[in-house]
Amino acid sequence: MKDRTETLLESFLSRINPHHKGAPEFLQAVEEVARDVLTIEKASREFTAARVLERLCEADRIISFPIIWRDDAGEVRINRGWRVQQSNLLGPYKGGLRWVPGLTLSVLKFLAFEQVFKNALTGLPLGAAKGGADFDPSGRSEAEIERFARAFMAELGRHIGPEIDVPAGDIGVGTREIALLSRAWVQRAGQWGGVMTGKPLALGGSAIRAEATGFGLVYFAEAMLAEHADSIAGKRVALSGRGNVSRHAARKAFELGARVITLSGRAGTWYAADGFSAEALDWVVGATGEAAQDPPGGLGVEFLAGKTPWGCAPEIALPCATQNELGLDDAKALTANKCRYLAEGANMPLTAEAEALLTTGGVIQAPGKVANAGGVAVSGLEMQQNSALIFWSAEKVDRRLKKIMGGLHDILKAERASCCTPGGGLDYRRAANVAGYRRLAQAMVAVGVS
Ligand code: GLU
């Protein structure tokens, strides 16, 4: 006989699925949340009557637009752009923009859905959105990036504003791109306003915003390890990616005495058996082209072509690259080598099969909805500074970030009674879904049907 959760899930998905055909990543994210929260919804007459989860699955609006621009050779180029404004229940729409080749609306829908829970959990007044374009910035000249950013904002600009929707960066959109986009909006709107976060300091950005997702990830991991009477110092820590999240997480873990053993890119993994030195970390983060695959001797680093970091026997795994990057074989390698903790710097980096295997294998896992929430939380702090026309010191922002990450850990701990793993420990993944859902459900009940 099917258990109650499976029956509720089946009936829920049969209502949702027909409206989201061709959106596998979105349905994967929804299913994970639904499995955890449907019994909570069912137990409350108000939440059931309000159809909370079904409503959270519906984006308020999805904007799609072409981006027409000219490359350096004078050729006309066409890309596709989107902004998924998922929910402004708790505050202005808020979430990043990614520019990656092959980006699909399904990926953005899943990211916008995840962002609703993540932003709710920060406790800040933030709604949720995600956007981007199927554009590959790598190998493009500065002038091309500038023309593309202007063309992108010519379309997106009419849909955003400091109290409407405040985008930030994400994969392929860093501080420089945000500066271009922000300036393009200010010129178009004829008013200054913190319309984007992640701006350079000189343009009204916040201290620590660039570092926030990576630092916050390590702060959350520290709290999780402390809860298990453990510490990051001396541990073998494997990270994937070498972008903004990964490089700052690696730096913070290194500062705290961890042995950082990997970073990775599309072509393979940089591995330092004894842990990267500060110099080696700088080299890996900065290396470009073919030379990146050939680390200089003496650095203690080898390049493992075509390999992911998960076979390198870490005690702590920090996947920081992209969705579904860690599959079943990687999960098998992690459990076989007795990896004990995992915290997600990327959004939904585990496939559903990998996640199930790690859970059965007793790996303690912090989901992206809390573990990488430091980025958007400091974006919230940037919005506060912008609207008050002030700047806070790096020390102050870092202190607040640490407090927010510690607070997130406490919020999950409070869900312990109903969120246990098979081994009796706290199920962080379920606790994040349940705690985020509760905050959203209470707000939705408060607004009624509107
Ligand atoms: N892209 C980041 C995220 O996934 C940051 C979003 C923001 O700061 O608005 O949370």
GROMACS .gro file of N, CA, C and O and ligand atoms in nm, residues 83 93-98 111 114-115 118-119 126-127 129-130 166-171 173 196-198 209 213 245 345-347 368 372-380 382-383, ligand 1:
model
  186
   83ARG      N    1   1.266   3.687  -1.781
   83ARG     CA    2   1.261   3.716  -1.637
   83ARG      C    3   1.137   3.645  -1.584
   83ARG      O    4   1.025   3.669  -1.634
   93TYR      N    5   1.024   4.160  -0.621
   93TYR     CA    6   1.087   4.043  -0.685
   93TYR      C    7   1.238   4.057  -0.670
   93TYR      O    8   1.293   4.165  -0.687
   94LYS      N    9   1.305   3.946  -0.641
   94LYS     CA   10   1.450   3.953  -0.614
   94LYS      C   11   1.517   3.824  -0.654
   94LYS      O   12   1.474   3.715  -0.613
   95GLY      N   13   1.621   3.834  -0.733
   95GLY     CA   14   1.696   3.715  -0.774
   95GLY      C   15   1.787   3.749  -0.889
   95GLY      O   16   1.776   3.855  -0.952
   96GLY      N   17   1.878   3.658  -0.918
   96GLY     CA   18   1.985   3.687  -1.013
   96GLY      C   19   1.948   3.675  -1.160
   96GLY      O   20   1.840   3.629  -1.197
   97LEU      N   21   2.046   3.715  -1.242
   97LEU     CA   22   2.039   3.700  -1.388
   97LEU      C   23   2.156   3.612  -1.428
   97LEU      O   24   2.269   3.637  -1.383
   98ARG      N   25   2.133   3.509  -1.509
   98ARG     CA   26   2.247   3.432  -1.559
   98ARG      C   27   2.252   3.436  -1.711
   98ARG      O   28   2.149   3.430  -1.776
  111LEU      N   29   1.479   2.781  -1.085
  111LEU     CA   30   1.557   2.872  -1.000
  111LEU      C   31   1.467   2.974  -0.931
  111LEU      O   32   1.486   3.007  -0.814
  114GLU      N   33   1.288   2.796  -0.643
  114GLU     CA   34   1.380   2.778  -0.530
  114GLU      C   35   1.402   2.911  -0.456
  114GLU      O   36   1.413   2.915  -0.334
  115GLN      N   37   1.410   3.018  -0.538
  115GLN     CA   38   1.439   3.151  -0.480
  115GLN      C   39   1.328   3.195  -0.385
  115GLN      O   40   1.353   3.264  -0.287
  118LYS      N   41   1.415   3.029  -0.059
  118LYS     CA   42   1.543   3.081  -0.008
  118LYS      C   43   1.523   3.222   0.048
  118LYS      O   44   1.563   3.250   0.161
  119ASN      N   45   1.458   3.308  -0.029
  119ASN     CA   46   1.443   3.447   0.013
  119ASN      C   47   1.353   3.457   0.136
  119ASN      O   48   1.377   3.537   0.225
  126LEU      N   49   1.180   4.007   0.101
  126LEU     CA   50   1.222   3.985  -0.038
  126LEU      C   51   1.125   3.890  -0.109
  126LEU      O   52   1.099   3.781  -0.059
  127GLY      N   53   1.074   3.934  -0.224
  127GLY     CA   54   1.003   3.842  -0.312
  127GLY      C   55   1.105   3.761  -0.391
  127GLY      O   56   1.223   3.757  -0.354
  129ALA      N   57   1.251   3.613  -0.794
  129ALA     CA   58   1.251   3.610  -0.940
  129ALA      C   59   1.382   3.550  -0.988
  129ALA      O   60   1.475   3.531  -0.909
  130LYS      N   61   1.390   3.519  -1.113
  130LYS     CA   62   1.518   3.477  -1.174
  130LYS      C   63   1.509   3.511  -1.322
  130LYS      O   64   1.400   3.509  -1.380
  166VAL      N   65   1.431   4.369  -0.836
  166VAL     CA   66   1.573   4.408  -0.820
  166VAL      C   67   1.662   4.290  -0.857
  166VAL      O   68   1.693   4.206  -0.772
  167PRO      N   69   1.706   4.282  -0.984
  167PRO     CA   70   1.794   4.170  -1.022
  167PRO      C   71   1.934   4.183  -0.962
  167PRO      O   72   1.972   4.288  -0.911
  168ALA      N   73   2.007   4.073  -0.967
  168ALA     CA   74   2.148   4.070  -0.925
  168ALA      C   75   2.222   3.985  -1.028
  168ALA      O   76   2.166   3.951  -1.133
  169GLY      N   77   2.344   3.945  -0.996
  169GLY     CA   78   2.418   3.859  -1.088
  169GLY      C   79   2.392   3.712  -1.061
  169GLY      O   80   2.318   3.675  -0.971
  170ASP      N   81   2.453   3.630  -1.141
  170ASP     CA   82   2.451   3.485  -1.123
  170ASP      C   83   2.556   3.436  -1.223
  170ASP      O   84   2.645   3.513  -1.263
  171ILE      N   85   2.547   3.312  -1.268
  171ILE     CA   86   2.650   3.260  -1.358
  171ILE      C   87   2.660   3.350  -1.483
  171ILE      O   88   2.558   3.381  -1.545
  173VAL      N   89   2.715   3.660  -1.508
  173VAL     CA   90   2.686   3.802  -1.483
  173VAL      C   91   2.753   3.842  -1.351
  173VAL      O   92   2.705   3.806  -1.243
  196MET      N   93   1.968   4.730  -0.910
  196MET     CA   94   2.038   4.601  -0.916
  196MET      C   95   2.122   4.591  -0.789
  196MET      O   96   2.168   4.692  -0.737
  197THR      N   97   2.145   4.471  -0.743
  197THR     CA   98   2.242   4.452  -0.635
  197THR      C   99   2.362   4.376  -0.689
  197THR      O  100   2.355   4.316  -0.796
  198GLY      N  101   2.471   4.384  -0.609
  198GLY     CA  102   2.596   4.327  -0.658
  198GLY      C  103   2.673   4.432  -0.737
  198GLY      O  104   2.766   4.400  -0.811
  209ARG      N  105   2.947   4.196  -0.077
  209ARG     CA  106   2.845   4.131  -0.160
  209ARG      C  107   2.907   4.026  -0.251
  209ARG      O  108   2.852   3.917  -0.268
  213THR      N  109   2.806   3.489  -0.101
  213THR     CA  110   2.752   3.354  -0.118
  213THR      C  111   2.854   3.251  -0.071
  213THR      O  112   2.821   3.158   0.003
  245VAL      N  113   3.116   3.196  -0.643
  245VAL     CA  114   3.079   3.127  -0.520
  245VAL      C  115   3.197   3.042  -0.472
  245VAL      O  116   3.242   3.049  -0.357
  345GLY      N  117   2.656   2.509  -0.254
  345GLY     CA  118   2.681   2.646  -0.296
  345GLY      C  119   2.602   2.678  -0.422
  345GLY      O  120   2.562   2.792  -0.446
  346ALA      N  121   2.578   2.578  -0.505
  346ALA     CA  122   2.496   2.596  -0.626
  346ALA      C  123   2.351   2.563  -0.590
  346ALA      O  124   2.321   2.508  -0.484
  347ASN      N  125   2.260   2.597  -0.680
  347ASN     CA  126   2.119   2.564  -0.660
  347ASN      C  127   2.091   2.426  -0.720
  347ASN      O  128   2.121   2.403  -0.837
  368GLY      N  129   2.082   2.413  -0.085
  368GLY     CA  130   2.112   2.547  -0.135
  368GLY      C  131   2.019   2.654  -0.081
  368GLY      O  132   2.060   2.769  -0.064
  372ASN      N  133   2.333   2.855   0.041
  372ASN     CA  134   2.384   2.963  -0.045
  372ASN      C  135   2.301   3.090  -0.036
  372ASN      O  136   2.310   3.178  -0.122
  373ALA      N  137   2.222   3.103   0.071
  373ALA     CA  138   2.135   3.220   0.087
  373ALA      C  139   2.212   3.347   0.127
  373ALA      O  140   2.155   3.456   0.129
  374GLY      N  141   2.341   3.332   0.158
  374GLY     CA  142   2.419   3.449   0.200
  374GLY      C  143   2.427   3.556   0.092
  374GLY      O  144   2.431   3.675   0.121
  375GLY      N  145   2.426   3.513  -0.034
  375GLY     CA  146   2.436   3.609  -0.145
  375GLY      C  147   2.314   3.699  -0.150
  375GLY      O  148   2.324   3.821  -0.147
  376VAL      N  149   2.198   3.635  -0.153
  376VAL     CA  150   2.077   3.718  -0.164
  376VAL      C  151   2.053   3.793  -0.034
  376VAL      O  152   1.999   3.904  -0.035
  377ALA      N  153   2.097   3.738   0.079
  377ALA     CA  154   2.079   3.809   0.206
  377ALA      C  155   2.160   3.939   0.204
  377ALA      O  156   2.109   4.045   0.242
  378VAL      N  157   2.285   3.933   0.156
  378VAL     CA  158   2.364   4.057   0.150
  378VAL      C  159   2.309   4.150   0.041
  378VAL      O  160   2.317   4.272   0.052
  379SER      N  161   2.245   4.094  -0.061
  379SER     CA  162   2.172   4.180  -0.156
  379SER      C  163   2.064   4.257  -0.082
  379SER      O  164   2.041   4.376  -0.109
  380GLY      N  165   1.995   4.190   0.009
  380GLY     CA  166   1.893   4.257   0.090
  380GLY      C  167   1.956   4.370   0.172
  380GLY      O  168   1.900   4.479   0.183
  382GLU      N  169   2.226   4.530   0.084
  382GLU     CA  170   2.262   4.635  -0.014
  382GLU      C  171   2.139   4.723  -0.041
  382GLU      O  172   2.150   4.846  -0.049
  383MET      N  173   2.021   4.660  -0.054
  383MET     CA  174   1.899   4.737  -0.077
  383MET      C  175   1.870   4.831   0.041
  383MET      O  176   1.831   4.945   0.023
  451GLU     N1  177   2.197   3.463  -0.780
  451GLU     C1  178   2.204   3.459  -0.637
  451GLU     C2  179   2.109   3.354  -0.582
  451GLU     O1  180   2.086   3.255  -0.647
  451GLU     C3  181   2.184   3.596  -0.575
  451GLU     C4  182   2.052   3.659  -0.602
  451GLU     C5  183   2.040   3.803  -0.553
  451GLU     O2  184   2.131   3.850  -0.488
  451GLU     O3  185   1.938   3.864  -0.582
  451GLU     O4  186   2.058   3.359  -0.472
   0.00000   0.00000   0.00000
